[in-house]
Structures are given as C-alpha cells and as structure tokens.
Amino acid sequence: MSILNKISRFFFPLRCAFCGDLSSESLVCEECLKQIPECEILGETCLKCGNAKERCECRRVNYLFNGISAVYYNIGIAKEGVYGLKMANRPFAAKYFGERMAKSFSDKFDVKPDVVCSVPCSEKVLKERGYNHAELLAKAVAKSLSLKYNGKILKKIKNNKAQHTLTAAERRRNVKGVYRVTASLEGKTVLLVDDIKTTGSTLNECAKQLRLKGAKEVYCAVALISNMSCKDGKNKI
C-alpha cells in the first residue's frame, strides 16, 4: 500500500458494507463474509419477474419492464446491509452493492443500455437523509458498466405513503401518478435502478412512465428481491 493510500485509510477507514463496522482491508468484514452465501441468488430464475422459476409471477402480473436482475434475497446480512445504506446513514455501502448489481445484470442480460437512471425520492426524504440511496447505487452501477447515469430523467412529483407499510394492492395504487419523466427517451434502452423489489409496483410504475416517453426497453437492477422461496437463480438471455 502506498503512503498516500495509508494516509487516506487513516482518515477514511474502510467500513463493512453489510454491518458498517470497521474493516481492515476490504469492503466486507470477515464475519459478514461468512454469512453472504446464505443470501446469494444462485441457480435459475425468471428473467422477467426475477423470482425463482417455480414462483414465477409473470402470468399474474403485467410487468412493463423487460427484465430484472438481483443479487441477494431480502434476508439476513444482505438485508441488514441494504437497509443500513437506506436508513442508517451508510452511503459508503453503495459502492460495494452497486458493483455487485452491475455484475449480476451483465451476467444475466446481453444488453447495452443507453442510459442508467434511479427511482427518485421526495424532496422531504432527500432532506432528511441527505442522499438518495437508489441514486448512489445507480451511479455505482453505471460506473462499473461504463454507462451514462442521468439523475434527471425521473422525478417524484407527489409524496405518497411508504410502500413497506402497505399491502400489494395498496402498493400498486399508492404509486399511481407519483413519477414523471422529464425528457424524451425515443428508441432508447434504459436501466432503472432501485434497492429492493418486493411486489415490483414502484419499478413497474417508473417503467410505465419511461415507456410513455418513448423508451424502447426498460431493464431493472436491484440489490435485493423478496418473495423468492429458494436459493436458485441465474440464467443468460
């Protein structure tokens, strides 16, 4: 390690992306590293909805995005890490998760998006937290894939209830008319980034608005996915 890096490490020590504790040489501490395998998505998934093949929900839900990739199940240490990024003032974790999301996307899809964007948050939430965690993830994804990030494409124009407090049906209604696209996307392929897919209502509404503005294809990349029953999940288009 160079002297400059040693000085930088002294003033800005590494912290584990999962638990937030100091980590000597990497972005994941040894204890969390042991727990990651139980959260990872391995094996075969439906590339459209992201669920394990036996729990594919494409027949029941009209997804308006072309496909989705995810890195972890919404459980255990992975859940702790992403929720820490979102709720516990750990913006440093975005680099690790964003890089993993980029790899997951490129492994599953033979697609070159024209632009990367993120699910926006309200001005109120942005003021309270100081950052939009989805934007930090999207910037890390874009950098890893050598793509352009545009944080102005999607805008949140209404304050709605927090999605995690609602049922699936309520979530779908809750996001109607909440987002607006601010630019023409005629013929473009868009990669939309968020932290978690639970029912997919937020991603679906954003994809709808992107398509209404001319997007040819919309793909999604998330760190966590819920409602998956087994630890299988990898395929290639």
Coordinates of N, CA, C and O in Angstrom, one line a residue, residues 26-207:
S26 N -10.9 -4.7 3.3 CA -11.8 -4.9 2.2 C -13.2 -4.2 2.7 O -13.3 -3.8 3.8
L27 N -14.1 -4.2 1.7 CA -15.4 -3.6 2.0 C -16.4 -4.5 2.7 O -17.5 -4.2 2.9
V28 N -15.9 -5.7 3.0 CA -16.7 -6.7 3.7 C -15.9 -7.3 4.8 O -14.8 -7.8 4.6
C29 N -16.3 -7.3 6.1 CA -15.6 -7.8 7.2 C -15.7 -9.4 7.1 O -16.5 -9.9 6.5
E30 N -14.8 -10.0 7.9 CA -14.7 -11.5 7.8 C -16.0 -12.1 8.3 O -16.4 -13.2 7.8
E31 N -16.6 -11.6 9.4 CA -17.8 -12.2 9.9 C -19.0 -12.1 8.9 O -19.7 -13.1 8.7
C32 N -19.1 -11.0 8.2 CA -20.2 -10.9 7.2 C -19.9 -11.7 6.0 O -20.8 -12.2 5.4
L33 N -18.6 -11.8 5.7 CA -18.3 -12.6 4.5 C -18.7 -14.1 4.7 O -19.1 -14.7 3.7
K34 N -18.7 -14.6 5.9 CA -19.2 -15.9 6.2 C -20.7 -16.1 5.9 O -21.2 -17.2 5.6
Q35 N -21.4 -15.0 6.1 CA -22.9 -15.1 6.1 C -23.5 -14.8 4.7 O -24.6 -15.1 4.4
I36 N -22.6 -14.2 3.8 CA -23.1 -13.8 2.5 C -23.7 -15.0 1.7 O -24.8 -14.9 1.0
P37 N -23.1 -16.2 1.6 CA -23.6 -17.3 0.8 C -25.0 -17.6 1.0 O -25.7 -18.0 0.1
E38 N -25.5 -17.5 2.3 CA -26.9 -17.9 2.5 C -27.9 -16.9 2.0 O -29.1 -17.2 1.9
C39 N -27.4 -15.7 1.5 CA -28.3 -14.7 1.0 C -28.2 -14.6 -0.5 O -29.1 -14.0 -1.2
E40 N -27.2 -15.2 -1.1 CA -26.9 -15.0 -2.6 C -28.0 -15.7 -3.4 O -28.4 -16.8 -3.0
I41 N -28.3 -15.2 -4.6 CA -29.2 -15.8 -5.5 C -28.3 -16.6 -6.5 O -27.5 -16.1 -7.2
L42 N -28.6 -17.9 -6.5 CA -27.8 -18.8 -7.3 C -28.8 -19.7 -8.1 O -30.0 -19.8 -7.7
G43 N -28.4 -20.2 -9.2 CA -29.3 -21.1 -10.0 C -30.2 -20.4 -10.9 O -29.9 -19.3 -11.5
E44 N -31.4 -20.9 -11.2 CA -32.3 -20.4 -12.2 C -33.4 -19.5 -11.8 O -34.1 -19.9 -10.8
T45 N -33.6 -18.4 -12.4 CA -34.7 -17.5 -12.1 C -35.4 -17.1 -13.4 O -34.9 -17.3 -14.5
C46 N -36.6 -16.6 -13.2 CA -37.3 -16.0 -14.4 C -36.7 -14.6 -14.6 O -36.7 -13.8 -13.6
L47 N -36.2 -14.4 -15.8 CA -35.5 -13.1 -16.0 C -36.5 -11.9 -16.2 O -36.1 -10.8 -16.1
K48 N -37.8 -12.2 -16.3 CA -38.8 -11.2 -16.4 C -39.2 -10.6 -15.1 O -39.1 -9.4 -14.9
C49 N -39.6 -11.5 -14.1 CA -40.0 -11.0 -12.8 C -39.0 -11.1 -11.8 O -39.1 -10.5 -10.7
G50 N -37.9 -11.9 -12.0 CA -36.8 -12.1 -11.0 C -37.0 -13.1 -10.0 O -36.1 -13.4 -9.2
N51 N -38.2 -13.7 -10.0 CA -38.5 -14.8 -9.0 C -37.9 -16.1 -9.4 O -37.6 -16.3 -10.6
A52 N -37.7 -17.0 -8.4 CA -37.3 -18.4 -8.7 C -38.3 -19.0 -9.7 O -39.5 -18.6 -9.7
K53 N -37.9 -19.8 -10.7 CA -38.7 -20.3 -11.7 C -40.0 -20.9 -11.3 O -41.1 -20.6 -11.8
E54 N -40.0 -21.6 -10.2 CA -41.2 -22.3 -9.7 C -42.2 -21.3 -9.0 O -43.3 -21.6 -8.8
R55 N -41.7 -20.0 -8.8 CA -42.5 -19.0 -8.2 C -42.7 -17.8 -9.2 O -43.0 -16.7 -8.8
C56 N -42.5 -18.1 -10.5 CA -42.7 -17.0 -11.5 C -44.1 -16.5 -11.4 O -45.1 -17.2 -11.3
E57 N -44.2 -15.1 -11.4 CA -45.5 -14.5 -11.3 C -45.9 -13.7 -12.5 O -46.8 -12.9 -12.5
C58 N -45.2 -14.0 -13.6 CA -45.5 -13.2 -14.9 C -46.9 -13.4 -15.4 O -47.5 -12.6 -16.1
R59 N -47.5 -14.6 -15.1 CA -48.9 -14.8 -15.5 C -49.9 -14.0 -14.7 O -51.0 -13.7 -15.2
R60 N -49.5 -13.6 -13.5 CA -50.5 -12.8 -12.7 C -50.2 -11.3 -12.7 O -51.1 -10.5 -12.4
V61 N -49.0 -10.9 -13.0 CA -48.6 -9.5 -13.0 C -48.1 -9.1 -14.4 O -47.3 -9.7 -15.0
N62 N -48.6 -7.9 -14.8 CA -48.2 -7.4 -16.1 C -47.0 -6.5 -15.9 O -47.2 -5.3 -15.7
Y63 N -45.9 -7.0 -16.0 CA -44.7 -6.2 -15.8 C -44.4 -5.4 -17.0 O -44.3 -6.0 -18.2
L64 N -44.1 -4.2 -16.9 CA -43.8 -3.3 -18.0 C -42.4 -3.1 -18.3 O -42.0 -2.4 -19.2
F65 N -41.5 -3.7 -17.5 CA -40.1 -3.7 -17.8 C -39.7 -5.1 -18.4 O -40.4 -6.1 -18.3
N66 N -38.6 -5.1 -19.2 CA -38.3 -6.3 -20.0 C -37.6 -7.4 -19.1 O -37.6 -8.5 -19.5
G67 N -37.0 -7.0 -18.0 CA -36.3 -8.0 -17.2 C -35.7 -7.3 -16.0 O -35.6 -6.1 -15.9
I68 N -35.3 -8.1 -15.0 CA -34.8 -7.6 -13.8 C -33.7 -8.5 -13.3 O -33.8 -9.8 -13.4
S69 N -32.6 -8.0 -12.7 CA -31.6 -8.7 -12.1 C -31.5 -8.3 -10.6 O -31.8 -7.2 -10.2
A70 N -31.2 -9.3 -9.7 CA -31.0 -9.0 -8.3 C -29.8 -9.8 -7.8 O -29.4 -10.8 -8.4
V71 N -29.2 -9.4 -6.7 CA -28.0 -10.0 -6.2 C -28.3 -10.9 -5.0 O -27.8 -12.0 -4.9
Y72 N -29.2 -10.4 -4.1 CA -29.4 -11.2 -2.9 C -30.9 -11.3 -2.6 O -31.7 -10.5 -3.1
Y73 N -31.3 -12.3 -1.8 CA -32.6 -12.3 -1.2 C -32.7 -11.3 -0.1 O -31.7 -10.9 0.5
N74 N -33.9 -10.8 0.1 CA -34.1 -9.8 1.2 C -34.1 -10.4 2.5 O -35.2 -10.4 3.3
I75 N -33.0 -11.0 2.9 CA -32.9 -11.7 4.2 C -31.5 -11.5 4.8 O -30.6 -11.0 4.1
G76 N -31.4 -11.8 6.1 CA -30.1 -11.9 6.8 C -29.2 -10.7 6.6 O -29.6 -9.5 6.7
I77 N -27.9 -11.0 6.4 CA -26.9 -9.9 6.4 C -27.1 -9.0 5.2 O -26.7 -7.8 5.2
A78 N -27.6 -9.6 4.1 CA -27.8 -8.7 2.9 C -28.9 -7.7 3.2 O -28.7 -6.5 2.8
K79 N -29.9 -8.1 3.8 CA -31.0 -7.1 4.2 C -30.4 -6.1 5.1 O -30.7 -4.9 5.0
E80 N -29.6 -6.5 6.1 CA -29.0 -5.5 7.0 C -28.2 -4.5 6.3 O -28.2 -3.3 6.6
G81 N -27.4 -5.0 5.3 CA -26.5 -4.1 4.6 C -27.3 -3.0 3.8 O -27.0 -1.8 3.8
V82 N -28.3 -3.5 3.0 CA -29.0 -2.6 2.1 C -29.9 -1.6 2.9 O -30.0 -0.4 2.6
Y83 N -30.5 -2.1 4.0 CA -31.3 -1.3 4.8 C -30.4 -0.3 5.6 O -30.8 0.8 5.9
G84 N -29.2 -0.7 5.9 CA -28.2 0.2 6.5 C -27.9 1.4 5.6 O -27.8 2.5 6.0
L85 N -27.7 1.0 4.3 CA -27.4 2.1 3.3 C -28.6 3.0 3.2 O -28.4 4.3 3.1
K86 N -29.8 2.5 3.3 CA -31.0 3.3 3.1 C -31.4 4.1 4.3 O -31.8 5.2 4.2
M87 N -31.3 3.5 5.5 CA -31.9 4.1 6.7 C -30.9 4.5 7.8 O -31.2 5.2 8.7
A88 N -29.7 3.9 7.7 CA -28.7 4.1 8.8 C -27.5 4.9 8.4 O -26.4 4.7 9.0
N89 N -27.6 5.8 7.5 CA -26.6 6.7 7.1 C -25.3 6.0 6.8 O -24.2 6.3 7.3
R90 N -25.4 5.0 5.8 CA -24.2 4.3 5.4 C -24.0 4.5 3.9 O -24.0 3.5 3.1
P91 N -23.8 5.7 3.3 CA -23.7 5.8 1.9 C -22.5 5.1 1.3 O -22.5 4.8 0.1
F92 N -21.5 4.9 2.1 CA -20.3 4.2 1.7 C -20.6 2.8 1.1 O -19.8 2.2 0.3
A93 N -21.7 2.2 1.6 CA -22.0 0.8 1.2 C -22.5 0.8 -0.3 O -22.5 -0.3 -0.9
A94 N -22.9 1.9 -0.9 CA -23.4 1.9 -2.3 C -22.4 1.4 -3.3 O -22.8 0.7 -4.3
K95 N -21.1 1.6 -3.1 CA -20.1 1.2 -4.0 C -20.1 -0.3 -4.1 O -20.1 -0.9 -5.2
Y96 N -20.0 -1.0 -3.0 CA -20.0 -2.5 -3.0 C -21.3 -3.0 -3.6 O -21.2 -3.9 -4.5
F97 N -22.4 -2.6 -3.2 CA -23.7 -3.2 -3.7 C -23.9 -2.8 -5.2 O -24.3 -3.6 -5.9
G98 N -23.5 -1.6 -5.5 CA -23.6 -1.2 -6.9 C -22.8 -2.0 -7.9 O -23.2 -2.4 -8.9
E99 N -21.6 -2.3 -7.4 CA -20.7 -3.1 -8.2 C -21.2 -4.6 -8.4 O -21.1 -5.2 -9.5
R100 N -21.8 -5.1 -7.3 CA -22.4 -6.5 -7.4 C -23.6 -6.4 -8.3 O -23.9 -7.4 -9.0
M101 N -24.4 -5.4 -8.2 CA -25.6 -5.3 -9.1 C -25.2 -5.2 -10.5 O -25.8 -5.8 -11.4
A102 N -24.1 -4.5 -10.8 CA -23.6 -4.4 -12.2 C -23.2 -5.7 -12.7 O -23.5 -6.1 -13.9
K103 N -22.5 -6.5 -11.9 CA -22.1 -7.8 -12.3 C -23.3 -8.7 -12.6 O -23.3 -9.5 -13.6
S104 N -24.2 -8.7 -11.7 CA -25.4 -9.5 -11.8 C -26.2 -9.2 -13.1 O -26.6 -10.1 -13.8
F105 N -26.3 -7.9 -13.4 CA -27.0 -7.5 -14.6 C -26.3 -8.0 -15.8 O -26.9 -8.6 -16.8
S106 N -25.0 -7.8 -15.9 CA -24.2 -8.2 -17.1 C -24.1 -9.7 -17.2 O -24.0 -10.2 -18.4
D107 N -24.2 -10.4 -16.1 CA -24.2 -11.9 -16.2 C -25.5 -12.4 -16.8 O -25.5 -13.4 -17.5
K108 N -26.6 -11.7 -16.5 CA -27.9 -12.2 -16.9 C -28.4 -11.7 -18.2 O -29.2 -12.4 -18.9
F109 N -28.0 -10.5 -18.6 CA -28.5 -9.9 -19.8 C -27.4 -9.4 -20.8 O -26.5 -8.8 -20.4
D110 N -27.6 -9.8 -22.0 CA -26.7 -9.4 -23.0 C -27.3 -8.2 -23.7 O -27.7 -8.1 -24.8
V111 N -27.2 -7.1 -22.9 CA -27.9 -5.8 -23.2 C -26.9 -4.7 -22.9 O -26.2 -4.7 -21.9
K112 N -26.9 -3.7 -23.8 CA -26.1 -2.4 -23.6 C -27.1 -1.3 -23.4 O -27.5 -0.6 -24.4
P113 N -27.5 -0.9 -22.2 CA -28.4 0.2 -22.0 C -27.8 1.5 -22.5 O -26.6 1.7 -22.5
D114 N -28.6 2.4 -23.0 CA -28.2 3.8 -23.4 C -28.0 4.7 -22.2 O -27.1 5.6 -22.3
V115 N -28.7 4.4 -21.2 CA -28.6 5.3 -20.0 C -29.1 4.6 -18.8 O -29.9 3.7 -18.8
V116 N -28.5 5.0 -17.6 CA -28.9 4.5 -16.3 C -29.7 5.6 -15.5 O -29.2 6.7 -15.5
C117 N -30.8 5.2 -14.9 CA -31.5 6.2 -14.0 C -31.9 5.4 -12.8 O -31.8 4.2 -12.7
S118 N -32.4 6.2 -11.8 CA -32.7 5.6 -10.5 C -34.1 6.0 -10.1 O -34.6 7.1 -10.6
V119 N -34.7 5.2 -9.2 CA -36.0 5.6 -8.7 C -35.8 6.8 -7.8 O -35.0 6.8 -6.8
P120 N -36.5 7.9 -8.0 CA -36.3 9.1 -7.2 C -37.0 9.1 -5.9 O -38.0 8.4 -5.7
C121 N -36.5 9.9 -4.9 CA -37.2 10.0 -3.7 C -37.8 11.4 -3.6 O -37.5 12.3 -4.4
S122 N -38.6 11.7 -2.6 CA -39.2 13.0 -2.4 C -38.2 14.0 -1.9 O -37.1 13.6 -1.3
E123 N -38.4 15.3 -2.0 CA -37.6 16.3 -1.5 C -37.5 16.2 0.0 O -36.4 16.4 0.6
K124 N -38.6 15.8 0.6 CA -38.6 15.7 2.1 C -37.6 14.6 2.5 O -36.8 14.8 3.5
V125 N -37.7 13.4 1.9 CA -36.8 12.3 2.3 C -35.4 12.7 2.0 O -34.5 12.3 2.7
L126 N -35.1 13.3 0.8 CA -33.8 13.7 0.5 C -33.2 14.6 1.5 O -32.0 14.5 1.9
K127 N -34.0 15.5 2.0 CA -33.5 16.5 3.0 C -33.3 15.8 4.3 O -32.3 16.1 5.0
E128 N -34.1 14.8 4.7 CA -33.9 14.1 6.0 C -32.7 13.2 5.9 O -31.9 13.1 6.9
R129 N -32.5 12.5 4.8 CA -31.4 11.5 4.8 C -30.1 12.1 4.2 O -29.0 11.6 4.5
G130 N -30.2 13.2 3.4 CA -29.0 13.8 2.9 C -28.6 13.2 1.5 O -27.7 13.7 0.9
Y131 N -29.2 12.1 1.1 CA -28.9 11.5 -0.2 C -30.0 10.5 -0.6 O -30.8 10.1 0.3
N132 N -30.0 10.2 -1.8 CA -31.0 9.2 -2.3 C -30.2 7.9 -2.5 O -29.3 7.9 -3.4
H133 N -30.4 6.9 -1.7 CA -29.7 5.7 -1.8 C -29.7 5.0 -3.2 O -28.8 4.4 -3.6
A134 N -30.9 5.1 -3.8 CA -31.0 4.5 -5.2 C -30.1 5.2 -6.2 O -29.6 4.5 -7.1
E135 N -30.0 6.5 -6.0 CA -29.1 7.2 -6.9 C -27.7 6.8 -6.7 O -26.9 6.7 -7.7
L136 N -27.2 6.6 -5.4 CA -25.9 6.2 -5.2 C -25.6 4.8 -5.8 O -24.5 4.6 -6.4
L137 N -26.6 3.9 -5.7 CA -26.4 2.6 -6.3 C -26.4 2.7 -7.8 O -25.5 2.1 -8.4
A138 N -27.2 3.6 -8.4 CA -27.3 3.7 -9.8 C -25.9 4.3 -10.4 O -25.4 3.8 -11.4
K139 N -25.4 5.2 -9.7 CA -24.1 5.8 -10.1 C -23.0 4.7 -10.0 O -22.1 4.7 -10.9
A140 N -23.0 3.9 -9.0 CA -22.0 2.8 -8.9 C -22.2 1.8 -10.0 O -21.2 1.3 -10.6
V141 N -23.5 1.5 -10.3 CA -23.8 0.5 -11.4 C -23.3 1.1 -12.7 O -22.6 0.4 -13.5
A142 N -23.6 2.3 -13.0 CA -23.2 3.0 -14.2 C -21.7 3.0 -14.4 O -21.2 2.7 -15.5
K143 N -21.0 3.4 -13.4 CA -19.6 3.4 -13.4 C -19.0 2.0 -13.7 O -18.1 1.9 -14.5
S144 N -19.5 1.0 -13.0 CA -19.0 -0.4 -13.2 C -19.2 -0.9 -14.7 O -18.4 -1.6 -15.2
L145 N -20.3 -0.4 -15.3 CA -20.7 -0.9 -16.6 C -20.3 0.1 -17.7 O -20.5 -0.1 -18.9
S146 N -19.6 1.2 -17.3 CA -19.1 2.2 -18.2 C -20.3 2.8 -19.0 O -20.3 2.9 -20.2
L147 N -21.4 3.1 -18.3 CA -22.6 3.7 -18.9 C -22.8 5.1 -18.3 O -22.3 5.4 -17.3
K148 N -23.7 5.8 -19.0 CA -24.0 7.1 -18.6 C -25.1 7.1 -17.6 O -26.2 6.5 -17.8
Y149 N -25.0 7.9 -16.5 CA -26.0 8.0 -15.5 C -26.7 9.4 -15.7 O -26.0 10.4 -15.8
N150 N -28.0 9.4 -15.6 CA -28.8 10.6 -15.7 C -29.7 10.7 -14.6 O -30.7 10.0 -14.6
G151 N -29.5 11.5 -13.6 CA -30.3 11.6 -12.4 C -31.5 12.5 -12.6 O -32.3 12.7 -11.6
K152 N -31.7 13.1 -13.8 CA -32.8 14.0 -14.0 C -34.0 13.4 -14.8 O -35.0 14.1 -15.1
I153 N -33.8 12.2 -15.3 CA -34.8 11.6 -16.1 C -36.1 11.4 -15.4 O -37.2 11.7 -15.9
L154 N -36.1 10.8 -14.2 CA -37.3 10.6 -13.4 C -37.4 11.6 -12.2 O -36.4 11.8 -11.6
K155 N -38.6 12.0 -12.0 CA -38.8 13.0 -10.9 C -40.0 12.5 -10.1 O -41.0 12.1 -10.7
K156 N -39.9 12.6 -8.8 CA -41.1 12.3 -8.0 C -41.9 13.6 -7.8 O -41.4 14.5 -7.2
I157 N -43.2 13.5 -8.2 CA -44.0 14.8 -8.2 C -45.0 14.8 -7.1 O -45.7 15.8 -6.9
K158 N -45.2 13.6 -6.4 CA -46.1 13.5 -5.3 C -45.5 12.8 -4.1 O -44.7 11.9 -4.3
N159 N -45.9 13.2 -2.9 CA -45.5 12.5 -1.7 C -46.5 11.4 -1.4 O -47.7 11.8 -1.2
N160 N -46.1 10.2 -1.4 CA -47.1 9.1 -1.1 C -46.7 8.4 0.1 O -45.6 8.7 0.8
K161 N -47.5 7.4 0.6 CA -47.2 6.7 1.8 C -46.0 5.8 1.5 O -45.7 5.4 0.4
A162 N -45.3 5.4 2.6 CA -44.2 4.5 2.4 C -44.7 3.1 2.0 O -45.6 2.6 2.6
Q163 N -44.1 2.5 0.9 CA -44.6 1.3 0.4 C -44.5 0.1 1.4 O -45.4 -0.8 1.3
H164 N -43.5 0.1 2.2 CA -43.4 -1.1 3.1 C -44.5 -1.2 4.1 O -44.7 -2.3 4.8
T165 N -45.4 -0.2 4.3 CA -46.5 -0.2 5.2 C -47.8 -0.7 4.6 O -48.8 -0.9 5.3
L166 N -47.7 -1.1 3.3 CA -49.0 -1.3 2.5 C -49.0 -2.8 2.0 O -48.0 -3.4 1.9
T167 N -50.2 -3.2 1.7 CA -50.4 -4.5 1.0 C -50.1 -4.4 -0.4 O -49.9 -3.3 -0.9
A168 N -50.0 -5.5 -1.1 CA -49.7 -5.5 -2.6 C -50.6 -4.6 -3.4 O -50.2 -3.8 -4.2
A169 N -51.9 -4.8 -3.2 CA -52.9 -4.0 -3.9 C -52.7 -2.5 -3.6 O -52.8 -1.6 -4.5
E170 N -52.5 -2.2 -2.3 CA -52.3 -0.8 -1.9 C -51.1 -0.2 -2.5 O -51.0 1.0 -2.8
R171 N -50.0 -1.0 -2.6 CA -48.8 -0.5 -3.2 C -49.0 -0.1 -4.6 O -48.4 0.9 -5.1
R172 N -49.7 -0.9 -5.4 CA -50.0 -0.5 -6.8 C -50.7 0.8 -6.9 O -50.4 1.6 -7.8
R173 N -51.7 1.0 -6.1 CA -52.5 2.2 -6.1 C -51.6 3.4 -5.6 O -51.8 4.5 -6.1
N174 N -50.8 3.1 -4.6 CA -50.0 4.2 -4.0 C -49.0 4.9 -4.9 O -48.6 6.0 -4.6
V175 N -48.6 4.2 -5.9 CA -47.5 4.8 -6.8 C -48.1 5.4 -8.1 O -47.4 6.0 -8.9
K176 N -49.4 5.3 -8.3 CA -50.0 5.8 -9.5 C -49.8 7.4 -9.5 O -50.2 8.1 -8.6
G177 N -49.3 7.9 -10.6 CA -49.2 9.3 -10.8 C -48.1 10.0 -10.0 O -48.1 11.2 -9.9
V178 N -47.2 9.2 -9.4 CA -46.2 9.7 -8.4 C -45.0 10.2 -9.2 O -44.3 11.1 -8.7
Y179 N -44.7 9.5 -10.3 CA -43.4 9.8 -11.0 C -43.7 10.4 -12.4 O -44.7 10.2 -13.0
R180 N -42.7 11.3 -12.8 CA -42.8 11.9 -14.1 C -41.5 11.8 -14.8 O -40.4 12.0 -14.1
V181 N -41.5 11.6 -16.1 CA -40.2 11.6 -16.9 C -40.1 12.9 -17.5 O -41.0 13.5 -18.1
T182 N -38.9 13.5 -17.4 CA -38.6 14.9 -17.8 C -38.0 15.0 -19.2 O -37.7 16.1 -19.6
A183 N -37.7 13.9 -19.9 CA -37.0 14.0 -21.2 C -37.5 12.9 -22.1 O -38.1 11.9 -21.7
S184 N -37.4 13.2 -23.4 CA -37.7 12.2 -24.4 C -36.7 11.1 -24.4 O -35.5 11.3 -24.3
L185 N -37.2 9.8 -24.5 CA -36.3 8.7 -24.5 C -36.6 7.8 -25.7 O -36.3 6.6 -25.7
E186 N -37.0 8.4 -26.8 CA -37.4 7.8 -28.0 C -36.3 6.8 -28.5 O -35.2 7.1 -28.8
G187 N -36.7 5.5 -28.5 CA -35.8 4.4 -29.0 C -34.7 4.0 -28.1 O -33.9 3.2 -28.5
K188 N -34.7 4.5 -26.9 CA -33.5 4.2 -26.0 C -33.8 3.0 -25.1 O -35.0 2.7 -24.8
T189 N -32.8 2.3 -24.7 CA -32.8 1.2 -23.7 C -32.4 1.8 -22.4 O -31.3 2.4 -22.3
V190 N -33.2 1.7 -21.4 CA -33.0 2.3 -20.1 C -32.7 1.2 -19.0 O -33.5 0.2 -19.0
L191 N -31.8 1.5 -18.2 CA -31.5 0.6 -17.0 C -32.0 1.4 -15.8 O -31.4 2.4 -15.4
L192 N -33.0 0.9 -15.1 CA -33.6 1.5 -13.9 C -33.1 0.8 -12.7 O -33.2 -0.4 -12.6
V193 N -32.6 1.6 -11.7 CA -32.0 1.0 -10.5 C -32.8 1.4 -9.3 O -33.2 2.6 -9.1
D194 N -33.0 0.4 -8.4 CA -33.6 0.7 -7.1 C -32.9 -0.3 -6.1 O -32.1 -1.2 -6.5
D195 N -33.2 -0.2 -4.8 CA -32.6 -1.1 -3.8 C -33.2 -2.4 -3.7 O -32.6 -3.4 -3.6
I196 N -34.6 -2.4 -3.7 CA -35.3 -3.7 -3.4 C -36.5 -3.8 -4.4 O -37.2 -2.8 -4.7
K197 N -36.8 -5.0 -4.8 CA -38.1 -5.4 -5.4 C -38.9 -6.3 -4.5 O -38.4 -7.4 -4.2
T198 N -40.0 -5.8 -4.1 CA -40.9 -6.6 -3.3 C -42.1 -7.1 -4.2 O -42.1 -8.2 -4.7
T199 N -43.0 -6.2 -4.4 CA -44.1 -6.5 -5.4 C -43.8 -6.0 -6.8 O -44.4 -6.5 -7.7
G200 N -42.8 -5.1 -6.9 CA -42.4 -4.5 -8.2 C -43.3 -3.4 -8.6 O -43.2 -2.8 -9.7
S201 N -44.2 -2.9 -7.7 CA -45.1 -1.8 -8.1 C -44.4 -0.5 -8.4 O -44.7 0.2 -9.4
T202 N -43.4 -0.2 -7.6 CA -42.6 1.1 -7.9 C -41.9 1.0 -9.2 O -41.9 1.9 -10.0
L203 N -41.2 -0.1 -9.4 CA -40.4 -0.3 -10.7 C -41.4 -0.3 -11.8 O -41.1 0.2 -12.9
N204 N -42.5 -1.0 -11.7 CA -43.5 -1.0 -12.8 C -44.0 0.3 -13.2 O -44.2 0.7 -14.4
E205 N -44.3 1.1 -12.2 CA -44.9 2.5 -12.5 C -43.8 3.3 -13.1 O -44.1 4.1 -14.1
C206 N -42.6 3.2 -12.7 CA -41.5 4.0 -13.3 C -41.3 3.5 -14.7 O -41.1 4.3 -15.6
A207 N -41.3 2.2 -14.9 CA -41.1 1.7 -16.3 C -42.2 2.1 -17.2 O -42.0 2.4 -18.4

